[in-house]
Coordinates of C-alpha atoms and ligand atoms in Angstrom, one line a residue:
X1111 CA -31.4 34.6 -44.7
X1112 CA -31.4 37.5 -42.2
X1113 CA -28.1 38.4 -40.7
X1114 CA -29.3 37.8 -37.2
X1115 CA -30.9 34.7 -35.9
X1116 CA -33.3 35.8 -33.2
X1117 CA -33.5 33.1 -30.7
X1118 CA -36.4 32.8 -27.8
X1119 CA -35.5 30.5 -25.0
X1120 CA -38.4 29.0 -22.9
X1121 CA -37.2 27.8 -19.5
X1122 CA -34.3 29.4 -17.9
X1123 CA -33.5 26.8 -15.4
X1124 CA -30.3 24.5 -15.2
X1125 CA -30.2 24.0 -19.2
X1126 CA -31.7 27.3 -20.1
X1127 CA -29.4 29.6 -18.3
X1128 CA -26.4 27.7 -19.5
X1129 CA -27.6 27.9 -22.9
X1130 CA -27.8 31.6 -22.7
X1131 CA -24.3 31.7 -21.1
X1132 CA -22.8 29.5 -23.7
X1133 CA -24.2 31.4 -26.6
X1134 CA -22.6 34.4 -25.1
X1135 CA -19.4 33.0 -24.5
X1136 CA -18.9 31.5 -27.9
X1137 CA -20.6 34.6 -29.6
X1138 CA -17.6 35.1 -32.1
X1139 CA -17.0 31.5 -32.9
X1140 CA -20.5 30.7 -33.6
X1141 CA -21.0 33.8 -35.8
X1142 CA -17.9 32.8 -37.7
X1143 CA -19.2 29.1 -38.0
X1144 CA -22.8 30.0 -38.7
X1145 CA -22.2 32.9 -41.1
X1146 CA -24.6 34.9 -39.0
X1147 CA -25.0 36.4 -35.4
X1148 CA -27.3 34.3 -33.0
X1149 CA -29.0 36.5 -30.4
X1150 CA -31.2 35.6 -27.6
X1151 CA -33.7 38.3 -27.8
X1152 CA -36.4 36.9 -25.3
X1153 CA -36.9 34.4 -22.7
X1154 CA -39.7 32.7 -20.8
X1155 CA -40.1 31.3 -17.2
X1156 CA -42.6 31.0 -14.5
X1157 CA -41.2 33.7 -12.2
X1158 CA -40.0 37.2 -13.4
X1159 CA -38.3 37.8 -10.3
X1160 CA -36.2 34.9 -9.7
X1161 CA -32.5 35.6 -10.1
X1162 CA -31.1 33.9 -13.1
X1163 CA -27.7 32.4 -13.6
X1164 CA -27.2 34.2 -16.9
X1165 CA -27.1 37.8 -18.1
X1166 CA -30.5 38.8 -19.4
X1167 CA -30.0 42.6 -19.7
X1168 CA -32.0 43.8 -22.8
X1169 CA -33.7 40.5 -23.2
X1170 CA -37.7 40.5 -23.4
X1171 CA -39.4 38.3 -20.7
X1172 CA -42.5 36.5 -21.5
X1173 CA -44.5 35.0 -18.7
X1174 CA -46.3 32.9 -21.1
X1175 CA -44.1 30.3 -23.3
X1176 CA -46.9 29.8 -25.7
X1177 CA -46.9 33.8 -26.4
X1178 CA -43.2 33.6 -26.8
X1179 CA -43.5 30.8 -29.3
X1180 CA -46.1 32.9 -31.4
X1181 CA -44.1 36.0 -31.1
X1182 CA -43.0 37.8 -34.5
X1183 CA -39.9 38.8 -32.7
X1184 CA -38.1 35.5 -32.8
X1185 CA -37.1 33.1 -35.5
X1186 CA -36.1 30.0 -33.5
X1187 CA -37.9 28.8 -30.4
X1188 CA -35.7 26.8 -27.8
X1189 CA -38.0 24.8 -25.4
X1190 CA -36.1 23.8 -22.1
X1191 CA -39.3 23.7 -19.8
X1192 CA -39.5 19.9 -19.7
X1193 CA -42.6 17.6 -19.4
X1194 CA -44.5 15.5 -22.0
X1195 CA -47.5 17.6 -21.9
X1196 CA -48.9 21.1 -20.8
X1197 CA -46.7 24.3 -21.5
X1198 CA -43.8 22.5 -23.4
X1199 CA -46.2 20.7 -25.9
X1200 CA -48.5 23.6 -26.5
X1201 CA -45.5 25.9 -26.9
X1202 CA -43.6 23.7 -29.4
X1203 CA -46.8 22.9 -31.2
X1204 CA -47.3 26.8 -31.6
X1205 CA -43.9 27.5 -32.5
X1206 CA -43.9 24.9 -35.4
X1207 CA -47.3 26.0 -36.6
X1208 CA -46.0 29.6 -36.9
X1209 CA -43.3 28.4 -39.1
X1210 CA -40.6 28.6 -36.5
X1211 CA -37.9 25.9 -36.0
X1212 CA -37.6 24.4 -32.7
X1213 CA -34.7 23.1 -30.5
X1214 CA -35.7 21.1 -27.5
X1215 CA -33.8 18.9 -24.7
X1216 CA -37.2 17.3 -23.8
X1217 CA -37.2 13.4 -24.1
X1218 CA -40.3 12.9 -22.4
X1219 CA -42.2 15.3 -24.9
X1220 CA -40.4 13.4 -28.0
X1221 CA -41.1 9.9 -26.7
X1222 CA -44.9 10.8 -26.4
X1223 CA -45.4 13.3 -29.3
X1224 CA -42.1 13.1 -31.4
X1225 CA -44.0 11.8 -34.6
X1226 CA -46.7 14.3 -34.5
X1227 CA -44.2 17.2 -33.8
X1228 CA -41.9 15.9 -36.6
X1229 CA -44.8 15.8 -39.1
X1230 CA -45.7 19.3 -38.4
X1231 CA -42.1 20.4 -38.6
X1232 CA -42.0 18.8 -42.1
X1233 CA -45.3 20.3 -43.2
X1234 CA -44.1 23.7 -42.3
X1235 CA -40.6 23.2 -43.8
X1236 CA -38.8 24.0 -40.4
X1237 CA -36.2 22.1 -38.3
X1238 CA -37.1 20.2 -35.1
X1239 CA -33.6 19.5 -33.4
X1240 CA -33.2 17.4 -30.2
X1241 CA -29.5 16.6 -29.9
X1242 CA -29.6 17.2 -26.0
X1243 CA -32.7 15.0 -25.3
X1244 CA -30.4 11.7 -25.3
X1245 CA -27.3 11.4 -23.3
X1246 CA -27.0 15.1 -22.7
X1247 CA -23.6 16.2 -24.2
X1248 CA -22.8 13.2 -26.3
X1249 CA -23.7 14.0 -30.0
X1250 CA -25.5 10.8 -30.5
X1251 CA -28.3 12.0 -32.5
X1252 CA -26.1 13.4 -35.3
X1253 CA -24.0 10.3 -34.9
X1254 CA -26.8 8.1 -35.8
X1255 CA -28.6 10.3 -38.2
X1256 CA -25.6 11.7 -40.3
X1257 CA -22.4 10.1 -39.1
X1258 CA -23.4 6.7 -39.7
X1259 CA -25.8 7.0 -42.7
X1260 CA -23.7 4.6 -44.7
X1261 CA -24.3 2.0 -42.2
X1262 CA -27.0 -0.7 -41.4
X1263 CA -27.3 -0.6 -37.7
X1264 CA -28.0 -4.0 -35.8
X1265 CA -27.9 -2.8 -32.2
X1266 CA -27.7 0.4 -30.3
X1267 CA -27.3 0.3 -26.3
X1268 CA -26.3 2.6 -23.6
X1269 CA -26.1 3.8 -20.2
X1270 CA -28.6 6.6 -20.5
X1271 CA -29.3 7.6 -16.9
X1272 CA -26.7 9.0 -14.8
X1273 CA -28.4 8.5 -11.5
X1274 CA -28.7 4.8 -11.9
X1275 CA -25.1 4.3 -13.1
X1276 CA -24.0 6.5 -10.0
X1277 CA -25.9 4.1 -7.6
X1278 CA -24.7 1.0 -9.4
X1279 CA -21.0 2.2 -9.5
X1280 CA -21.3 3.2 -5.6
X1281 CA -22.9 0.0 -4.4
X1282 CA -19.9 -1.8 -6.2
X1283 CA -17.0 0.4 -5.2
X1284 CA -18.0 1.0 -1.5
X1285 CA -20.1 -2.1 -0.9
X1286 CA -23.1 -0.1 0.0
X1287 CA -26.9 -1.1 -0.1
X1288 CA -29.0 0.0 -3.0
X1289 CA -31.0 2.2 -0.4
X1290 CA -28.0 3.8 1.1
X1291 CA -26.7 4.7 -2.5
X1292 CA -30.0 6.3 -3.5
X1293 CA -29.9 8.4 -0.4
X1294 CA -26.4 9.5 -1.1
X1295 CA -27.5 10.3 -4.6
X1296 CA -30.5 12.4 -3.4
X1297 CA -28.2 14.3 -0.9
X1298 CA -25.8 15.2 -3.9
X1299 CA -28.7 16.2 -6.2
X1300 CA -28.1 13.5 -8.5
X1301 CA -31.6 12.0 -7.7
X1302 CA -35.0 13.5 -7.4
X1303 CA -37.1 13.3 -4.3
X1304 CA -39.2 11.0 -6.2
X1305 CA -36.7 8.8 -8.0
X1306 CA -39.1 6.5 -9.6
X1307 CA -38.6 8.1 -13.1
X1308 CA -34.9 7.3 -13.0
X1309 CA -34.4 4.3 -11.0
X1310 CA -37.7 2.6 -12.6
X1311 CA -36.0 2.9 -16.0
X1312 CA -38.6 5.1 -17.5
X1313 CA -36.1 8.0 -18.2
X1314 CA -33.8 5.5 -20.2
X1315 CA -36.8 4.1 -22.1
X1316 CA -37.6 7.6 -23.1
X1317 CA -34.3 8.1 -24.6
X1318 CA -34.0 4.4 -26.0
X1319 CA -37.4 5.2 -28.0
X1320 CA -35.7 8.2 -29.8
X1321 CA -32.7 6.1 -30.5
X1322 CA -34.3 3.1 -31.8
X1323 CA -36.2 5.5 -34.3
X1324 CA -33.1 7.0 -35.4
X1325 CA -31.2 3.7 -35.7
X1326 CA -33.9 1.7 -37.4
X1327 CA -35.8 4.1 -39.4
X1328 CA -39.0 3.2 -37.5
X1329 CA -41.9 5.3 -35.6
X1330 CA -41.0 6.1 -32.1
X1331 CA -42.8 3.7 -29.9
X1332 CA -42.1 4.1 -26.2
X1333 CA -45.0 1.9 -25.3
X1334 CA -43.3 -1.2 -27.0
X1335 CA -40.4 -1.2 -24.5
X1336 CA -40.1 -3.7 -21.9
X1337 CA -39.0 -2.0 -18.6
X1338 CA -37.2 -3.1 -15.4
X1339 CA -35.7 -0.7 -13.0
X1340 CA -32.7 -1.3 -10.6
X1341 CA -34.8 -1.4 -7.3
X1342 CA -34.1 -5.2 -6.9
X1343 CA -30.4 -5.0 -7.4
X1344 CA -28.6 -6.3 -4.4
X1345 CA -25.2 -6.0 -3.0
X1346 CA -25.1 -9.8 -3.2
X1347 CA -25.7 -9.5 -7.2
X1348 CA -23.1 -6.7 -7.5
X1349 CA -20.6 -8.8 -5.7
X1350 CA -21.3 -12.1 -7.4
X1351 CA -21.1 -10.2 -10.8
X1352 CA -17.7 -8.8 -9.9
X1353 CA -16.4 -12.5 -8.9
X1354 CA -17.9 -13.7 -12.2
X1355 CA -16.1 -10.9 -14.4
X1356 CA -19.2 -8.9 -14.9
X1357 CA -20.5 -5.3 -13.9
X1358 CA -24.2 -4.5 -13.5
X1359 CA -25.4 -1.7 -15.6
X1360 CA -28.8 -0.3 -16.2
X1361 CA -29.0 -0.5 -20.1
X1362 CA -31.4 0.8 -22.8
X1363 CA -31.0 -1.8 -25.6
X1364 CA -32.5 -1.7 -29.2
X1365 CA -31.8 -4.7 -31.2
X1366 CA -32.9 -5.7 -34.8
X1367 CA -33.7 -9.4 -35.1
X1368 CA -35.7 -12.0 -37.0
X1369 CA -38.7 -11.4 -34.9
X1370 CA -38.6 -7.6 -35.2
X1371 CA -37.0 -5.1 -32.9
X1372 CA -36.4 -5.7 -29.3
X1373 CA -36.5 -2.4 -27.0
X1374 CA -35.7 -3.3 -23.6
X1375 CA -34.6 -1.5 -20.4
X1376 CA -33.2 -3.5 -17.6
X1377 CA -30.1 -4.1 -15.2
X1378 CA -27.7 -6.0 -17.5
X1379 CA -24.4 -7.9 -17.0
X1380 CA -21.8 -6.6 -19.1
X1381 CA -18.4 -8.2 -19.2
X1382 CA -15.8 -6.2 -17.6
X1383 CA -13.8 -6.2 -20.8
X1384 CA -16.4 -4.1 -22.5
X1385 CA -15.9 -0.4 -23.3
X1386 CA -19.3 0.3 -21.5
X1387 CA -18.4 -1.6 -18.4
X1388 CA -15.6 1.2 -17.6
X1389 CA -18.1 3.9 -17.5
X1390 CA -18.9 4.8 -13.9
X1391 CA -20.6 7.4 -12.0
X1392 CA -22.9 9.8 -13.6
X1393 CA -21.3 9.4 -17.1
X1394 CA -23.4 8.2 -20.0
X1395 CA -22.1 5.9 -22.9
X1396 CA -23.7 4.7 -26.1
X1397 CA -22.7 1.7 -28.2
X1398 CA -23.6 1.1 -31.7
X1399 CA -23.2 -2.1 -33.7
X1400 CA -23.2 -1.4 -37.4
X1401 CA -22.1 -3.3 -40.5
X1402 CA -19.4 -1.0 -41.8
X1403 CA -18.2 0.6 -38.6
X1404 CA -18.5 -2.6 -36.5
X1405 CA -18.6 -1.2 -33.1
X1406 CA -18.5 2.3 -31.8
X1407 CA -18.8 3.8 -28.3
X1408 CA -19.3 7.3 -27.3
X1409 CA -18.7 8.1 -23.8
X1410 CA -19.5 11.5 -22.2
X1411 CA -21.5 13.7 -19.6
X1412 CA -25.1 12.8 -20.0
X1413 CA -26.4 15.7 -17.9
X1414 CA -25.5 19.0 -16.3
X1415 CA -26.2 22.6 -17.6
X1416 CA -23.1 23.1 -19.5
X1417 CA -22.8 19.8 -21.1
X1418 CA -26.5 19.7 -22.1
X1419 CA -26.0 23.2 -23.4
X1420 CA -23.3 22.1 -25.7
X1421 CA -25.8 19.8 -27.5
X1422 CA -28.6 22.6 -27.6
X1423 CA -26.1 25.1 -29.0
X1424 CA -24.9 22.6 -31.7
X1425 CA -28.6 22.3 -32.9
X1426 CA -29.0 26.2 -32.7
X1427 CA -25.8 26.5 -34.8
X1428 CA -27.1 24.1 -37.4
X1429 CA -30.2 26.0 -37.8
X1430 CA -28.5 29.4 -38.0
X1431 CA -26.6 27.7 -41.0
X1432 CA -29.8 26.7 -42.6
X1433 CA -29.6 22.9 -42.0
X1434 CA -32.8 21.2 -41.8
X1435 CA -32.7 17.4 -41.5
X1436 CA -35.7 15.0 -41.1
X1437 CA -35.9 15.0 -37.4
X1438 CA -35.7 11.3 -37.1
X1439 CA -33.7 10.8 -40.1
X1440 CA -36.4 10.0 -42.7
X1441 CA -39.5 11.8 -43.6
X1442 CA -42.3 10.6 -41.1
X1443 CA -44.2 9.0 -43.7
X1444 CA -41.1 6.7 -44.6
X1445 CA -40.5 5.7 -41.0
X1446 CA -41.8 2.0 -40.6
X1447 CA -44.1 1.0 -37.8
X1448 CA -42.1 -0.7 -35.2
X1449 CA -42.5 -4.6 -35.2
X1450 CA -42.1 -5.5 -31.6
X1451 CA -40.1 -8.6 -30.8
X1452 CA -41.6 -10.0 -27.7
X1453 CA -39.2 -10.3 -24.6
X1454 CA -39.9 -13.8 -24.3
X1455 CA -38.4 -14.6 -27.6
X1456 CA -35.1 -12.9 -26.4
X1457 CA -32.1 -15.3 -26.8
X1458 CA -29.1 -14.7 -24.6
X1459 CA -27.1 -15.6 -21.6
X1460 CA -28.6 -15.2 -18.1
X1461 CA -27.4 -14.9 -14.4
X1462 CA -29.8 -16.2 -12.1
X1463 CA -29.5 -16.1 -8.3
X1464 CA -31.7 -18.5 -6.4
X1465 CA -32.4 -18.4 -2.5
X1466 CA -32.4 -22.0 -1.5
X1467 CA -32.7 -23.5 2.0
X1468 CA -31.1 -26.9 1.5
X1469 CA -28.1 -26.5 -0.8
X1470 CA -27.5 -30.3 -1.4
X1471 CA -30.9 -31.4 -2.6
X1472 CA -31.4 -28.1 -4.4
X1473 CA -28.3 -28.1 -6.5
X1474 CA -29.3 -31.4 -8.0
X1475 CA -33.1 -30.4 -8.4
X1476 CA -32.1 -27.2 -10.1
X1477 CA -29.5 -28.8 -12.5
X1478 CA -32.1 -31.4 -13.3
X1479 CA -34.9 -29.0 -14.4
X1480 CA -32.5 -26.8 -16.4
X1481 CA -31.1 -29.9 -18.2
X1482 CA -34.8 -31.0 -18.9
X1483 CA -35.6 -27.5 -20.3
X1484 CA -32.5 -27.9 -22.6
X1485 CA -30.7 -25.1 -20.9
X1486 CA -26.9 -25.3 -20.7
X1487 CA -25.2 -24.0 -17.6
X1488 CA -21.8 -22.3 -17.8
X1489 CA -21.3 -22.2 -14.2
X1490 CA -23.3 -22.9 -10.9
X1491 CA -21.8 -21.7 -7.6
X1492 CA -22.8 -21.0 -4.1
X1493 CA -22.5 -17.5 -3.1
X1494 CA -22.8 -15.8 0.5
X1495 CA -22.5 -17.4 4.0
X1496 CA -25.0 -19.9 5.4
X1497 CA -26.9 -17.4 7.7
X1498 CA -28.0 -20.1 10.3
X1499 CA -25.9 -23.3 9.9
X1500 CA -28.2 -26.5 10.0
X1501 CA -31.0 -24.6 11.4
X1502 CA -34.4 -24.9 9.7
X1503 CA -34.3 -21.3 8.0
X1504 CA -30.7 -21.5 6.9
X1505 CA -30.5 -20.2 3.3
X1506 CA -27.8 -19.7 0.6
X1507 CA -27.6 -17.9 -2.8
X1508 CA -27.1 -20.3 -5.6
X1509 CA -25.7 -18.5 -8.7
X1510 CA -26.3 -19.9 -12.2
X1511 CA -24.7 -18.4 -15.5
X1512 CA -26.3 -20.0 -18.5
X1513 CA -25.2 -20.1 -22.1
X1514 CA -27.1 -18.5 -24.5
X1515 CA -30.8 -19.8 -24.4
X1516 CA -34.3 -18.3 -24.9
X1517 CA -36.2 -16.4 -22.2
X1518 CA -39.2 -18.4 -22.8
X1519 CA -37.5 -21.7 -22.0
X1520 CA -35.7 -20.0 -18.9
X1521 CA -38.9 -18.7 -17.4
X1522 CA -40.7 -22.0 -17.8
X1523 CA -37.8 -23.7 -16.0
X1524 CA -37.7 -21.2 -13.3
X1525 CA -41.5 -21.4 -12.9
X1526 CA -41.0 -25.3 -12.6
X1527 CA -38.3 -24.8 -10.0
X1528 CA -40.5 -22.4 -7.9
X1529 CA -43.3 -25.1 -8.0
X1530 CA -40.8 -27.8 -6.8
X1531 CA -40.4 -25.7 -3.5
X1532 CA -36.7 -25.7 -3.7
X1533 CA -36.3 -21.8 -3.8
X1534 CA -37.8 -19.4 -1.1
X1535 CA -37.8 -16.3 -2.9
X1536 CA -38.7 -15.1 -6.4
X1537 CA -35.5 -15.9 -8.5
X1538 CA -33.3 -12.8 -9.4
X1539 CA -32.7 -12.9 -13.2
X1540 CA -30.2 -10.5 -15.0
X1541 CA -29.9 -10.8 -18.7
X1542 CA -26.2 -10.9 -19.9
X1543 CA -25.3 -8.5 -22.8
X1544 CA -23.1 -9.8 -25.5
X1545 CA -20.0 -7.8 -26.3
Ligands
NAP2633 N1 -30.8 19.1 -16.3 C1 -30.1 18.3 -16.9 O1 -29.1 18.1 -16.8 C2 -30.9 18.0 -18.5 C3 -30.2 17.1 -19.3 C4 -30.6 16.7 -20.5 C5 -31.9 17.0 -20.8 N2 -32.5 17.9 -20.0 C6 -34.0 18.4 -20.2 O2 -34.0 19.8 -20.3 C7 -35.3 20.3 -19.9 C8 -35.1 21.3 -18.9 O3 -34.5 20.6 -17.7 P1 -33.9 21.6 -16.4 O4 -33.1 20.6 -15.7 O5 -33.1 22.8 -17.0 O6 -35.2 22.0 -15.7 P2 -35.3 23.1 -14.7 O7 -34.0 23.5 -14.0 O8 -36.4 22.7 -13.8 O9 -35.8 24.4 -15.4 C9 -37.1 24.5 -16.1 C10 -37.3 25.9 -16.4 O10 -38.7 26.0 -17.1 C11 -39.4 26.9 -16.6 N3 -40.9 26.5 -16.5 C12 -41.4 25.6 -15.9 N4 -42.7 25.6 -16.3 C13 -43.0 26.7 -16.9 C14 -44.2 27.3 -17.5 N5 -45.4 26.6 -17.4 N6 -43.9 28.3 -18.4 C15 -42.6 29.0 -18.5 N7 -41.6 28.5 -17.8 C16 -41.8 27.3 -17.1 C17 -39.1 27.3 -15.2 O11 -39.2 28.5 -14.8 P3 -39.0 29.0 -13.1 O12 -37.3 29.0 -13.3 O13 -39.4 30.5 -13.1 O14 -39.4 28.0 -12.2 C18 -37.4 26.9 -15.3 O15 -36.8 27.9 -15.6 C19 -36.1 19.2 -19.5 O16 -36.8 18.7 -20.5 C20 -35.1 18.1 -19.2 O17 -35.3 16.8 -19.3 C21 -32.1 18.4 -18.6

């Protein structure tokens, strides 16, 4: 191995600049730990004149990241541009094709092309490392791939999107509406101008697809994820959850069961006693259920330049040491096709909020339909004030908590209740995650 590892960094934005700074700040320690010096010798970005939050004196600038990826002057290509297609994809493919190892923080790229890129890396006998792509600074990829190698993993789930967790936390703490919290998140720079990707659950889904592959030895299959965002969560739900001993979190859950693997992203009721319920604000957390270790929860910063750079630099240090693991834990040919367990076959408890105009008659009818479907209710309560006592449009929320049941039975029973005309809005259904 050469004495110096020459690194090219494509993308010098929030994460890229933080990586350049961190490599400089930890230069001595990293040289000692890796046994060789790590030098950023070139970078790429769109605008050559933009001031950068890192010292780039003596570092070559490439306007084209693909040219940087192909350059004989670098040994390792670090992709911090973002996006599943375009420059990021072409540059990563080019670097691998030229026999260079790649480090990336790009979950969208891996969710869409992870298998093809891992196969190319294997063929070229180089590393493809992506610790920073899931849960920012939390070393979850290494934990699943190496740290838990002696375990059979049953379930992995987590809070993987800081924006959603910030909004849900603030709704609860300050009794604010979803719309007001989203606006605050945008003002603070936690949410994008177009927040769909975060609040719709799609960002969480990309990360979950990567986690499921690592946990279960299956091919990344982001198309097999059932996704619901947090847009329909009301303050009424947050408050009812709190009264019942729950907190609502947007979780990504991957679980192995008899019917295959469930991959689902949705607002979830977690018991306040669960470690993950304590995680508030932009912080991320991942919980793993495994046979030997039982339950393990990792909590930490899921985004931000420095925290994400911490994960990128750990990957760079591994590559400097000559570590080359199979990107998804197994050779691509040994990863199984993911057998999708349909959401309709999900089994668990449910929170259901129904808007009913006539509470006396409705209670009896709802309870009857649930009993007919064989669904056992743990509790049934009225929540919220009557908005117009004894007038024709008066309505209250009826909150049901079910014991474990199947999604199929529940959906059929709710369809029946809707047909009965006892509710005036589509039911709000939130799955309860077991501890
Ligand atoms: N930010 C986080 O907290 C975080 C956390 C985890 C993972 N990530 C991932 O890290 C990656 C980078 O995110 P970021 O927040 O650092 O993004 P960012 O601040 O927007 O930076 C993107 C960088 O890429 C450069 N770039 C964009 N298109 C380019 C092109 N066609 N050719 C060359 N350079 C190009 C930009 O150049 P200019 O500066 O000249 O415009 C900029 O320097 C993404 O995949 C993201 O998902 C980010």
